[in-house]
CSV table of C-alpha atoms in Angstrom, one decimal:
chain,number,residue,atom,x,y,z
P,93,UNK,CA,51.5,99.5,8.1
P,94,UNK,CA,49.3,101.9,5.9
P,95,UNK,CA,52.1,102.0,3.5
P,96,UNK,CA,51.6,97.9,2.8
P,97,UNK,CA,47.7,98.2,2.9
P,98,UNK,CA,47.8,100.6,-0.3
P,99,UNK,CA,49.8,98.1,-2.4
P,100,UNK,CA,48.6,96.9,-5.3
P,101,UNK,CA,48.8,93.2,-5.8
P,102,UNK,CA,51.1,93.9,-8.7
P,103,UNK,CA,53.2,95.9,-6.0
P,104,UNK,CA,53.0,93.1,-3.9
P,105,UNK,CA,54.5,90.2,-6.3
P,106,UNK,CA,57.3,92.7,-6.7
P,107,UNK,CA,58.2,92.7,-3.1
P,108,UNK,CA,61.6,91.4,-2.7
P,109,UNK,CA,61.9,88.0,-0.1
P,110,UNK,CA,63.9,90.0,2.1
P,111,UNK,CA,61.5,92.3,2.5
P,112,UNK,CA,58.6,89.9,2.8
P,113,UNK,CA,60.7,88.5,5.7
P,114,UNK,CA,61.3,91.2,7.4
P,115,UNK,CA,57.3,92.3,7.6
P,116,UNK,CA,55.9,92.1,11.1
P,117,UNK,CA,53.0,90.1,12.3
P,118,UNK,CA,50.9,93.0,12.4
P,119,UNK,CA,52.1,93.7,9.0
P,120,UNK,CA,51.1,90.5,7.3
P,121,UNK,CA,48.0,90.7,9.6
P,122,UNK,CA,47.3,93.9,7.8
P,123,UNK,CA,47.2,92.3,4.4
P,124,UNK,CA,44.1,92.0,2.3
P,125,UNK,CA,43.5,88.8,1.0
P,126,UNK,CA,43.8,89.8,-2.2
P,127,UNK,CA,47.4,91.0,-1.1
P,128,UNK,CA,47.9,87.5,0.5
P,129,UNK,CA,46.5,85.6,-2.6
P,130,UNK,CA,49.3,87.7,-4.8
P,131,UNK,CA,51.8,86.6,-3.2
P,132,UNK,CA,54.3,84.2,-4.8
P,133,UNK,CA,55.3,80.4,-3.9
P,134,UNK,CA,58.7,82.2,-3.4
P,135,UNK,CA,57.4,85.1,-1.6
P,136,UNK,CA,55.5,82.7,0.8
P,137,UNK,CA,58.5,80.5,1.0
P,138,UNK,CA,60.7,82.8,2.9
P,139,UNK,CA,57.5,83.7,5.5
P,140,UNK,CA,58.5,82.7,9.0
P,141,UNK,CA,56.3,80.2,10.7
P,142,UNK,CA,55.1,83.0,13.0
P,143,UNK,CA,54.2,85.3,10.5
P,144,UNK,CA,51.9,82.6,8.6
P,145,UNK,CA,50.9,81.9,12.2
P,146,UNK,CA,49.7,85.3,12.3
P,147,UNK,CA,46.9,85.1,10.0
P,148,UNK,CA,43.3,85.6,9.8
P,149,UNK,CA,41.4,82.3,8.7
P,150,UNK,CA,40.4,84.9,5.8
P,151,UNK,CA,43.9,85.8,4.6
P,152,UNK,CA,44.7,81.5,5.0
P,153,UNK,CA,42.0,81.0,3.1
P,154,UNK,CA,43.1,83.4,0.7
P,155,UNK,CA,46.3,81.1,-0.2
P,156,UNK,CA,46.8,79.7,-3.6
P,157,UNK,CA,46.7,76.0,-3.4
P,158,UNK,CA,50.5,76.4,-5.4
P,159,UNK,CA,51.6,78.5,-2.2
P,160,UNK,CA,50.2,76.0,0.6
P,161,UNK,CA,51.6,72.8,-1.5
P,162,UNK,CA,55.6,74.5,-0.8
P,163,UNK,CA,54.9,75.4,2.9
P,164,UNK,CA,58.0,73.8,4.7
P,165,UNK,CA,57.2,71.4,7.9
P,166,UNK,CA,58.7,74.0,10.0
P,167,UNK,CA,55.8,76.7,8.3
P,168,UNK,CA,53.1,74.1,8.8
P,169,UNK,CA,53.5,73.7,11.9
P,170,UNK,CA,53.1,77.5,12.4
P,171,UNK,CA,49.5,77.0,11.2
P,172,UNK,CA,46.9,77.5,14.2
P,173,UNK,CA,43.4,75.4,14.4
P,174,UNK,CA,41.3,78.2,13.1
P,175,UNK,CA,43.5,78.8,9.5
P,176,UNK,CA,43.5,74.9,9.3
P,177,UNK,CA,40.0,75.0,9.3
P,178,UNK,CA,39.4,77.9,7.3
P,179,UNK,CA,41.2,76.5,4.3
P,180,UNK,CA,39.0,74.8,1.4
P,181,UNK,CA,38.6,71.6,0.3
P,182,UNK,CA,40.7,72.5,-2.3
P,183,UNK,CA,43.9,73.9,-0.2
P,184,UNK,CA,43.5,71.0,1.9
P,185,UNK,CA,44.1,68.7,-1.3
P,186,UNK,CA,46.9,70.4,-1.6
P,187,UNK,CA,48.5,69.4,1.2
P,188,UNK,CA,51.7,67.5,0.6
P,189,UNK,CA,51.7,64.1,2.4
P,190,UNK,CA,55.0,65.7,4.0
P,191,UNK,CA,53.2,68.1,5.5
P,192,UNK,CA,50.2,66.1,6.8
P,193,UNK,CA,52.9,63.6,8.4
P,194,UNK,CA,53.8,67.0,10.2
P,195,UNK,CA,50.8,68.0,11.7
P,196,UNK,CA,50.3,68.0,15.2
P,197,UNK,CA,47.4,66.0,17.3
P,198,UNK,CA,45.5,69.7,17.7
P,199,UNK,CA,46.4,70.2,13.9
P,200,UNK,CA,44.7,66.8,12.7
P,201,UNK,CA,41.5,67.3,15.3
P,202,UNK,CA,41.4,71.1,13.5
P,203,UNK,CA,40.7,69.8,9.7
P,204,UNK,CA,36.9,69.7,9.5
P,205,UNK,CA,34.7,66.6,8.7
P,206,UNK,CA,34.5,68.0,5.2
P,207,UNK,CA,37.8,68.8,4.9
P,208,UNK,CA,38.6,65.5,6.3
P,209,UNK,CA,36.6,63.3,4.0
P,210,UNK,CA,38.5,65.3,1.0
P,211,UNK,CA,41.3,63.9,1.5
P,212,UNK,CA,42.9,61.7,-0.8
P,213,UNK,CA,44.2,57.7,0.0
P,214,UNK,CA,47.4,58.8,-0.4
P,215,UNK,CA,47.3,61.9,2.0
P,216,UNK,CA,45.8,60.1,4.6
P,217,UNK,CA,48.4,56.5,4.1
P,218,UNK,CA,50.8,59.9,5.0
P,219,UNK,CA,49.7,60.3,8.5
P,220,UNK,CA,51.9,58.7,11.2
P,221,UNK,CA,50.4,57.3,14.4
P,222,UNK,CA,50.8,60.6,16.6
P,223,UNK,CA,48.2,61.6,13.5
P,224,UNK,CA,45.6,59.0,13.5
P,225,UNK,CA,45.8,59.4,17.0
P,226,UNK,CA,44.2,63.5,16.7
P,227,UNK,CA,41.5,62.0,14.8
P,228,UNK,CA,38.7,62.8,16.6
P,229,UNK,CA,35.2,60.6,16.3
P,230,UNK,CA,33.5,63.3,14.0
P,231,UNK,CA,36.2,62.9,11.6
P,232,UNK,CA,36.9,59.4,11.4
P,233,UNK,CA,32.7,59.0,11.2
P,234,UNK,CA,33.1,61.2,8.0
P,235,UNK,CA,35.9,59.1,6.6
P,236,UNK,CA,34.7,57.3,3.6
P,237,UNK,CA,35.4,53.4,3.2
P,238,UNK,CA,37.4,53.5,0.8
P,239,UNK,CA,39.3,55.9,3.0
P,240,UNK,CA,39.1,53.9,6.1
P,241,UNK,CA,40.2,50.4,3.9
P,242,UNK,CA,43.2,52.3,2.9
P,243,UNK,CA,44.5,52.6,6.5
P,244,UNK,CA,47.0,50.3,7.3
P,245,UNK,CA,46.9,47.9,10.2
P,246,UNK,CA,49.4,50.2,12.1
P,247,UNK,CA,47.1,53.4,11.7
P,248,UNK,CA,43.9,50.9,12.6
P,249,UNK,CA,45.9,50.3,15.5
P,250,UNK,CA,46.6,54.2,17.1
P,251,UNK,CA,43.1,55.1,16.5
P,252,UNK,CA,42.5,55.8,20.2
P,253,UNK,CA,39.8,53.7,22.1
P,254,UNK,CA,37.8,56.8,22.5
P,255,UNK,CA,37.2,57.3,19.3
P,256,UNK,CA,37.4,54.0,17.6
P,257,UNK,CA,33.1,53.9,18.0
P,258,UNK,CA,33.2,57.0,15.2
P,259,UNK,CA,33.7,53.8,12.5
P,260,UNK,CA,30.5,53.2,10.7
P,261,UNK,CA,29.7,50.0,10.5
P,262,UNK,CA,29.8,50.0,6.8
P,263,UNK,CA,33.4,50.7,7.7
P,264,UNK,CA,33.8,48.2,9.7
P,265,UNK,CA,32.3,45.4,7.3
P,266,UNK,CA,35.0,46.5,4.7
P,267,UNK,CA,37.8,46.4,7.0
P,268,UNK,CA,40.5,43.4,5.7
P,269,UNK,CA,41.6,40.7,8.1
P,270,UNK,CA,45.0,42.6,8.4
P,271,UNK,CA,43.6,45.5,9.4
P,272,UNK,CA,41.4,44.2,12.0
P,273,UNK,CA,44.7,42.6,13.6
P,274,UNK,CA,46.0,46.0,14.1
P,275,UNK,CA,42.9,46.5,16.2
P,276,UNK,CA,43.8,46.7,20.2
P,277,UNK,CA,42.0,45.1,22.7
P,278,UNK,CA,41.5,48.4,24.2
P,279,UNK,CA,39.6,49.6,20.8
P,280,UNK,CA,37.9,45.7,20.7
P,281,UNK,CA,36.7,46.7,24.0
P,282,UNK,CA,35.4,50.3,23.2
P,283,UNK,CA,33.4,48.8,19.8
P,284,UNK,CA,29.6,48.6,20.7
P,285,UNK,CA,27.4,45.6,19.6
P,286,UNK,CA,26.3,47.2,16.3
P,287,UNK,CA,30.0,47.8,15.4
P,288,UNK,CA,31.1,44.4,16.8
P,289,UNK,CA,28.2,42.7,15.2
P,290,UNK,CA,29.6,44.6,11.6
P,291,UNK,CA,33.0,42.4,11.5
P,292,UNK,CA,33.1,39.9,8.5
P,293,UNK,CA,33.1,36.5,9.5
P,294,UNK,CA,36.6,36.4,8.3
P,295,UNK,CA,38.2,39.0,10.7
P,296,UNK,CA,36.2,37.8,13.7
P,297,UNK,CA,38.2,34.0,13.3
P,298,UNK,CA,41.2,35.9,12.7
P,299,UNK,CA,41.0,37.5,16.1
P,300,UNK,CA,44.0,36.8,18.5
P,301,UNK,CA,42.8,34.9,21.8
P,302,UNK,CA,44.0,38.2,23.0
P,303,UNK,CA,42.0,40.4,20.9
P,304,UNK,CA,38.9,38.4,21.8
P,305,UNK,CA,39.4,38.5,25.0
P,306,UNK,CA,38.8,42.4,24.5
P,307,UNK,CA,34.8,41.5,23.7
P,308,UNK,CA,32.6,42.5,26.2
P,309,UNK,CA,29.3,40.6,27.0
P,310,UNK,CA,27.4,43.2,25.0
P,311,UNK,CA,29.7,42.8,21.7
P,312,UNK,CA,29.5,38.7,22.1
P,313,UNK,CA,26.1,38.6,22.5
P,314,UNK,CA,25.3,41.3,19.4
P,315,UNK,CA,27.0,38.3,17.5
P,316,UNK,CA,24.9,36.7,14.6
P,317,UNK,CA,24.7,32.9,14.7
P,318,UNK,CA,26.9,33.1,11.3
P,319,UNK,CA,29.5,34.8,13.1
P,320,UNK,CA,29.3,32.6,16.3
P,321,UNK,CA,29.8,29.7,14.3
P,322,UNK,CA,33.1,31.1,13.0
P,323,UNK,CA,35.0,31.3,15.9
P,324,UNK,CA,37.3,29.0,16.3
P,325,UNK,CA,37.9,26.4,18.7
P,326,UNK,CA,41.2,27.8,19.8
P,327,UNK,CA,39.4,31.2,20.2
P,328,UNK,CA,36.4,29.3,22.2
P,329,UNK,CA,39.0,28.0,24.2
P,330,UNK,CA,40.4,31.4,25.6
P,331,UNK,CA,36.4,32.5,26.6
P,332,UNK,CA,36.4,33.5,30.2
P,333,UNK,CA,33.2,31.7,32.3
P,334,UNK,CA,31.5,35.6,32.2
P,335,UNK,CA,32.1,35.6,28.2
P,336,UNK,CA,30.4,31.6,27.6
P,337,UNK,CA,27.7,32.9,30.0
P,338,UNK,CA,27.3,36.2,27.6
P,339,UNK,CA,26.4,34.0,24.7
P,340,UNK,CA,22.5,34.1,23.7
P,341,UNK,CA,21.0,30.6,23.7
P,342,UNK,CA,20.7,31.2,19.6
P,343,UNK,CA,23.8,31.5,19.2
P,344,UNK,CA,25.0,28.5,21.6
P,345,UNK,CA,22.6,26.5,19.2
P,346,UNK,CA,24.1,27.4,16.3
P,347,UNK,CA,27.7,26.1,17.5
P,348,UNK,CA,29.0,23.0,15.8
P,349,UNK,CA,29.9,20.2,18.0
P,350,UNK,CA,33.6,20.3,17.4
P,351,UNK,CA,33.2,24.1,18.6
P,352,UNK,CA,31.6,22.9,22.0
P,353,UNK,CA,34.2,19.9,22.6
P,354,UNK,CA,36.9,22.7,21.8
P,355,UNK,CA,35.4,24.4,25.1
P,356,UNK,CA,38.0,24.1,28.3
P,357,UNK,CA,36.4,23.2,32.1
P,358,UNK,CA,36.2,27.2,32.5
P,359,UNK,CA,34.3,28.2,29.5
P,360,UNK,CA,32.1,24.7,30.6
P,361,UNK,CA,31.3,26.4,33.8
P,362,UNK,CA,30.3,29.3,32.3
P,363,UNK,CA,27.0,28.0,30.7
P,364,UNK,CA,23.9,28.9,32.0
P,365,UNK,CA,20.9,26.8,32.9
P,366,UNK,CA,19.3,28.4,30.1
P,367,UNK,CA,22.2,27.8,27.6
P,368,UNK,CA,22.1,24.0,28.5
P,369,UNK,CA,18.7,23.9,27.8
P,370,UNK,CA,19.0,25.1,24.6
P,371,UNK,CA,21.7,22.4,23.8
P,372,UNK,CA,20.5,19.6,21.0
P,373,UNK,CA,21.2,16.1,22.1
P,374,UNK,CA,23.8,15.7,20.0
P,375,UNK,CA,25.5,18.5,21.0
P,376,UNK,CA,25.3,17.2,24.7
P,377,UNK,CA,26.6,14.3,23.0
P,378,UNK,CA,29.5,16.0,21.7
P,379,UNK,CA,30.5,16.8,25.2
P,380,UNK,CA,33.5,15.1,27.0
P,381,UNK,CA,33.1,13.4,30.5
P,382,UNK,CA,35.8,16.1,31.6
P,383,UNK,CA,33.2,18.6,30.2
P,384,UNK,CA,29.9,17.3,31.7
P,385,UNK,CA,31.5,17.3,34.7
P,386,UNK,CA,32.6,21.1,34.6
P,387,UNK,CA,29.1,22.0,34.5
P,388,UNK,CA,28.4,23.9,37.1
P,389,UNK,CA,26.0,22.1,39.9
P,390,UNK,CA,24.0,25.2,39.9
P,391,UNK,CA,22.9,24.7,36.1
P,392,UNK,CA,22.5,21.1,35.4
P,393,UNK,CA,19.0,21.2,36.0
P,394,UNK,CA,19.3,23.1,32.5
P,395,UNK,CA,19.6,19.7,31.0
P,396,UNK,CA,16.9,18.4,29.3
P,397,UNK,CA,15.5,15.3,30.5
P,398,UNK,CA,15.8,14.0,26.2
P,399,UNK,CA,19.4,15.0,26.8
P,400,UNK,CA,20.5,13.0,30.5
P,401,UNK,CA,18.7,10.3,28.6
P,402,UNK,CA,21.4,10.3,25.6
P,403,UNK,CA,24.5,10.4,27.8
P,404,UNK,CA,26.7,7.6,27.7
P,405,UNK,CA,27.6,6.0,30.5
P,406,UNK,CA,31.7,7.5,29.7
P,407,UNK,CA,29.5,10.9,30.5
P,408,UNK,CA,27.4,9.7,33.2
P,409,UNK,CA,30.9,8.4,34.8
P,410,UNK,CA,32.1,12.1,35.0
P,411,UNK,CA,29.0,13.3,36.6
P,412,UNK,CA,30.1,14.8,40.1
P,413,UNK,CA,28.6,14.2,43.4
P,414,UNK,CA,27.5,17.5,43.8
P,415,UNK,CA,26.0,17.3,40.3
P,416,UNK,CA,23.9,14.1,40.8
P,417,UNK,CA,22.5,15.7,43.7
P,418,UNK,CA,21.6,18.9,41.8
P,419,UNK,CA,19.5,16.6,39.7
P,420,UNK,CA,15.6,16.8,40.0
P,421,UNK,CA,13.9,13.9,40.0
P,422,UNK,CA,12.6,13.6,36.3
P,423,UNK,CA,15.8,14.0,35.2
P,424,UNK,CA,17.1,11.4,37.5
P,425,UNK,CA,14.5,9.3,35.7
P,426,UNK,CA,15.7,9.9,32.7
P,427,UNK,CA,19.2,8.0,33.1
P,428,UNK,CA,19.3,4.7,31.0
P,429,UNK,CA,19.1,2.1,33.7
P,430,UNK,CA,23.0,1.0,32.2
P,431,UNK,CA,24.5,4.4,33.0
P,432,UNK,CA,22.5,4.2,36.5
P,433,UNK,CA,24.2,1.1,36.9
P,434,UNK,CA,27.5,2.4,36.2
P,435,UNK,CA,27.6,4.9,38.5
P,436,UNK,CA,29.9,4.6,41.5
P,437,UNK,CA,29.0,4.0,45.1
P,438,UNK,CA,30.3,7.5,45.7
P,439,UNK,CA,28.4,9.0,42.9
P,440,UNK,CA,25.0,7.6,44.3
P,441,UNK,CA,25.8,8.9,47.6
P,442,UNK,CA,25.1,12.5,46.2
P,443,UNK,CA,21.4,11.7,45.8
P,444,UNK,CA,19.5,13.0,48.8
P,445,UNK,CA,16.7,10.3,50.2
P,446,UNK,CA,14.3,12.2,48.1
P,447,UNK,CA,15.9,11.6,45.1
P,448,UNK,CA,16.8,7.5,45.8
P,449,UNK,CA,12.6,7.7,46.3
P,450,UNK,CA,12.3,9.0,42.9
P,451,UNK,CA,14.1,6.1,40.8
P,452,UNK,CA,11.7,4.1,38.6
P,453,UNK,CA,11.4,0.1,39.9
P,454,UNK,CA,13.3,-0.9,36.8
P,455,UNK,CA,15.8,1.7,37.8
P,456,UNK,CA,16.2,0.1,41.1
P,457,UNK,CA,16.3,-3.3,39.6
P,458,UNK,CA,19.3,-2.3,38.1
P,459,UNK,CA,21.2,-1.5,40.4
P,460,UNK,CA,24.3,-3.6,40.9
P,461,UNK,CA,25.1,-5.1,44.8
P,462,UNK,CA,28.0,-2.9,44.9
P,463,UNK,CA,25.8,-0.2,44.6
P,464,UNK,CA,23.0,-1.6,46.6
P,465,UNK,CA,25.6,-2.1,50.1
P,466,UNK,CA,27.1,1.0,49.0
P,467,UNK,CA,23.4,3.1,49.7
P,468,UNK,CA,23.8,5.5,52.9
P,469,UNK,CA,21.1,4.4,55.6
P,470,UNK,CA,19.4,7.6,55.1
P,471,UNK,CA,18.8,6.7,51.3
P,472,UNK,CA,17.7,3.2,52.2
P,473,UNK,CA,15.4,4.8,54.9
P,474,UNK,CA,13.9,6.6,51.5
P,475,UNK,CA,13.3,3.4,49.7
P,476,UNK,CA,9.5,3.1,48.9
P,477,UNK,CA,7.7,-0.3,49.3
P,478,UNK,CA,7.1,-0.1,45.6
P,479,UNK,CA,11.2,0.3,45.2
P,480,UNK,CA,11.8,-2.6,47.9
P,481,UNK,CA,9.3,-4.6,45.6
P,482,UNK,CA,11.6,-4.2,42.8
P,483,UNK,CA,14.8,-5.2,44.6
P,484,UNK,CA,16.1,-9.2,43.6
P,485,UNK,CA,16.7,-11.6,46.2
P,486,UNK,CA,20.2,-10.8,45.2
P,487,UNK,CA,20.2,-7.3,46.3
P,488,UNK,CA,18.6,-7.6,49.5
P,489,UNK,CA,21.0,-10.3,50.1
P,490,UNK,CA,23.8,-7.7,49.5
P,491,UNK,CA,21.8,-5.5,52.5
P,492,UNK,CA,23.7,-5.0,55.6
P,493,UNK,CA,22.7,-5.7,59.0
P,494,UNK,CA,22.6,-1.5,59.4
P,495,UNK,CA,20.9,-1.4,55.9
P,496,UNK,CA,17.7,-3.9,56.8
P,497,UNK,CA,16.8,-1.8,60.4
P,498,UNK,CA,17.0,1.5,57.9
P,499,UNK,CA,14.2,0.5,56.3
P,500,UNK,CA,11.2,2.6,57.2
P,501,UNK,CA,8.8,0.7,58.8
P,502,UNK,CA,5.6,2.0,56.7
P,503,UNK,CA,7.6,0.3,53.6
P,504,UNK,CA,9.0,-3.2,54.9
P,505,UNK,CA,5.8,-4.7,53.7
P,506,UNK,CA,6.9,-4.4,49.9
P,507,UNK,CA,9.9,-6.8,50.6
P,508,UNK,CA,9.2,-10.0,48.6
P,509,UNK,CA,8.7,-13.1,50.9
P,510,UNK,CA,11.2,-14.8,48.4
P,511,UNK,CA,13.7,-12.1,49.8
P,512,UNK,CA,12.9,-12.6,53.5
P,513,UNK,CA,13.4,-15.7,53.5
P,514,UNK,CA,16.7,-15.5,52.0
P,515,UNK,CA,18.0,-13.2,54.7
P,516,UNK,CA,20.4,-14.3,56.4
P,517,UNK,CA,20.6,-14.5,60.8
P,518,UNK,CA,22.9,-11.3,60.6
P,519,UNK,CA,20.3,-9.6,58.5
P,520,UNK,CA,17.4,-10.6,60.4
P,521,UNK,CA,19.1,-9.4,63.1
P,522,UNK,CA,19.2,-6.2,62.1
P,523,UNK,CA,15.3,-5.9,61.9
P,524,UNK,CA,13.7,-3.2,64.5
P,525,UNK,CA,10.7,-4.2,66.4
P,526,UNK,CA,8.9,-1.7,64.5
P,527,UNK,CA,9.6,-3.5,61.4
P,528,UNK,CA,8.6,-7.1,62.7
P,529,UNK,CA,5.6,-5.5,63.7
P,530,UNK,CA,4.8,-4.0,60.1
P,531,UNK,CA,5.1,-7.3,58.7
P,532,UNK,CA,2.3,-9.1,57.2
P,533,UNK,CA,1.6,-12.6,58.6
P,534,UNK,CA,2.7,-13.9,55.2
P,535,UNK,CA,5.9,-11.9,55.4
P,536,UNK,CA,6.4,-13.3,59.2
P,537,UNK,CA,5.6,-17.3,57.7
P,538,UNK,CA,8.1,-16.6,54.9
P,539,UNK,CA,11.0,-15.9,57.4
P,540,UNK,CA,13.4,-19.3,58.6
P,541,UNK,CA,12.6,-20.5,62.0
P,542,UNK,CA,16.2,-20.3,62.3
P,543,UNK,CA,16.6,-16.7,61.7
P,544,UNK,CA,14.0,-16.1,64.1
């Protein structure tokens, strides 16, 4: 061993390869690195992966960038983490993309950040997806843009979720479109807001319903308006209820309304109170009667009272039970008294006594005689005297037997004596003692003999 410490590095180029093969690993560990940087490209050739495996990061460093750009694969990958990173800048540029396409995972994660943002376009279009994959954040934060936008969609693609938030968002901005469709939803998922919030307006509408479905309520609501208003309707479509409900009320502003009547029932049942609130009357106005009637009964109070009072009576029509009983009463009030009037008997039945109490008199006037005998006795027991004022002799006349005795009898003295007197025996009938006994002498006079 002291024998091959006292060569000269003249000696040493004059080695033969069969000697240089034969050395031992404590042998070439011996070397100086001026003995290693001597050595020939053919020299180094014939060196066994274990003996190049068996130096110091020093003597690595030592090697001419000639001698590391004729290292077979088989020699490469003799080449432990702590040579890899002991080699320059330089060396590392020297590294043959058939090489790099043979490093290992541990290999790839062993390159420093400086080493890594050395490399070339071309070196790094070399490594396969087991290669992208040993990328570790640190490294792929160092990256340079114009190193990242010269990654094809397939390397995009097997940067591992773990990793994928070591982008800068400089990075992300200059991503292409095809690029960003190599993304997984796995590494969708793993962006945060700030990255998410980074994507041209270009890639995000050329996400897959897949791929979108990847953004997490954080990412969606990080969104700028600009980018909200570039999705598309068949991407808006694919929202689950917990993504619609992630959007801010900005950015639910900012939609178009041909993005809002893209929405399905189940992105309709996401929105919030405070989403629906933020809605413009004509976006409400945009809205199907299939969608207002996906809004969940929880959140229609949301509406805007500016907004009920826009609906048409289509809309109106597809108003549920549950959701006309959801209503408060100043949105009640708000319905035009020709979408109140188009409301079915089984519609009306949603509105608790409270409610029927709230209806304007010109509201009540409206009502048709379907919907007057269609009123529950409990609603009709909620009728004020004021409301009963309002009713025509028509209405009343459409008043059941069941539907006259409902009436409380602190309110029978605001029926018209126009509309007593057109009741008819069965109606009168119906009157409680309590009631007659409400009635004003005028009210009693204005009642047929007959009927009494």
């Amino acid at each position: 061993m002291a024998l091959f410490d006292s060569l000269t590095t003249t000696q040493i180029t004059e080695l033969t390869t069969t000697t240089v093969a034969a050395l031992t690993t404590s042998q070439v560990r011996s070397l100086a690195t001026t003995q290693v940087a001597a050595l020939t490209t053919t020299q180094i050739g014939v060196l066994a992966s274990t003996q190049l495996g068996a130096l110091l990061a020093t003597q690595a460093a030592a090697l001419e960038t000639t001698d590391i750009a004729v290292l077979g694969t088989a020699q490469i990958r003799g080449l432990v983490s702590t040579q890899i990173a002991a080699l320059s800048t330089t060396q590392a540029g020297a590294l043959t993309t058939t090489q790099l396409a043979a490093f290992s995972t541990a290999q790839v994660a062993a390159l420093t950040t400086t080493q890594a943002a050395a490399l070339t376009t071309t070196q790094l279009g070399a490594f396969g997806t087991t290669q992208v994959a040993g990328l570790t954040s640190a490294q792929i934060t160092a990256l340079t843009t114009t190193q990242v936008g010269a990654l094809t969609s397939t390397q995009v693609g097997a940067i591992r979720a773990s990793q994928i938030r070591g982008l800068e968002t400089s990075d992300i901005a200059a991503l292409t479109t095809t690029q960003v469709a190599g993304l997984t939803t796995a590494q969708i998922t793993a962006l945060s807001g700030t990255q998410a919030a980074a994507l041209e307006t270009t890639d995000l509408a050329a996400l897959t319903t897949t791929q979108l479905r990847g953004l997490a309520s954080t990412q969606l609501a990080a969104l700028s308006t600009t980018q909200a208003a570039a999705l598309t309707t068949t991407q808006l479509a694919v929202f689950t209820a917990t993504q619609t409900a992630a959007l801010t009320t900005t950015q639910i502003v900012a939609l178009t309304t041909t993005q809002l009547a893209g929405l399905g029932t189940t992105q309709v049942a996401g929105l919030t109170s405070a989403q629906l609130a933020s809605l413009s009357t004509t976006q409400i106005g945009a809205l199907s009667s299939t969608q207002i009637g996906a809004i969940a009964s929880a959140q229609v109070k949301g509406i805007e009272t500016t907004d009920l009072a826009v609906l048409t009576t289509t809309q109106v029509a597809g108003l549920t039970t549950q959701q006309i009983g959801a209503l408060v009463s100043t949105q009640l009030r708000a319905l035009e008294t020709t979408d109140l009037a188009a409301l079915s008997t089984t519609q009306l039945r949603g509105l608790s006594a409270a409610l029927v109490a709230s209806l304007t008199t010109t509201q009540v006037e409206a009502l048709t005689t379907t919907q007057v005998s269609g009123l529950a006795t409990s609603q009709i027991a909620g009728l004020t005297s004021a409301q009963l004022a309002a009713l025509t002799t028509t209405q009343v006349g459409a008043l059941s037997s069941t539907q006259i005795g409902a009436i409380a009898s602190a309110q029978v003295k605001g029926i018209e004596t126009t509309d007593l007197a057109a009741l008819t025996t069965t109606q009168v009938a119906g009157l409680t003692s309590q009631q007659v006994a409400a009635l004003t002498s005028t009210q009693a006079a204005a009642l047929e003999t007959t009927d009494l």
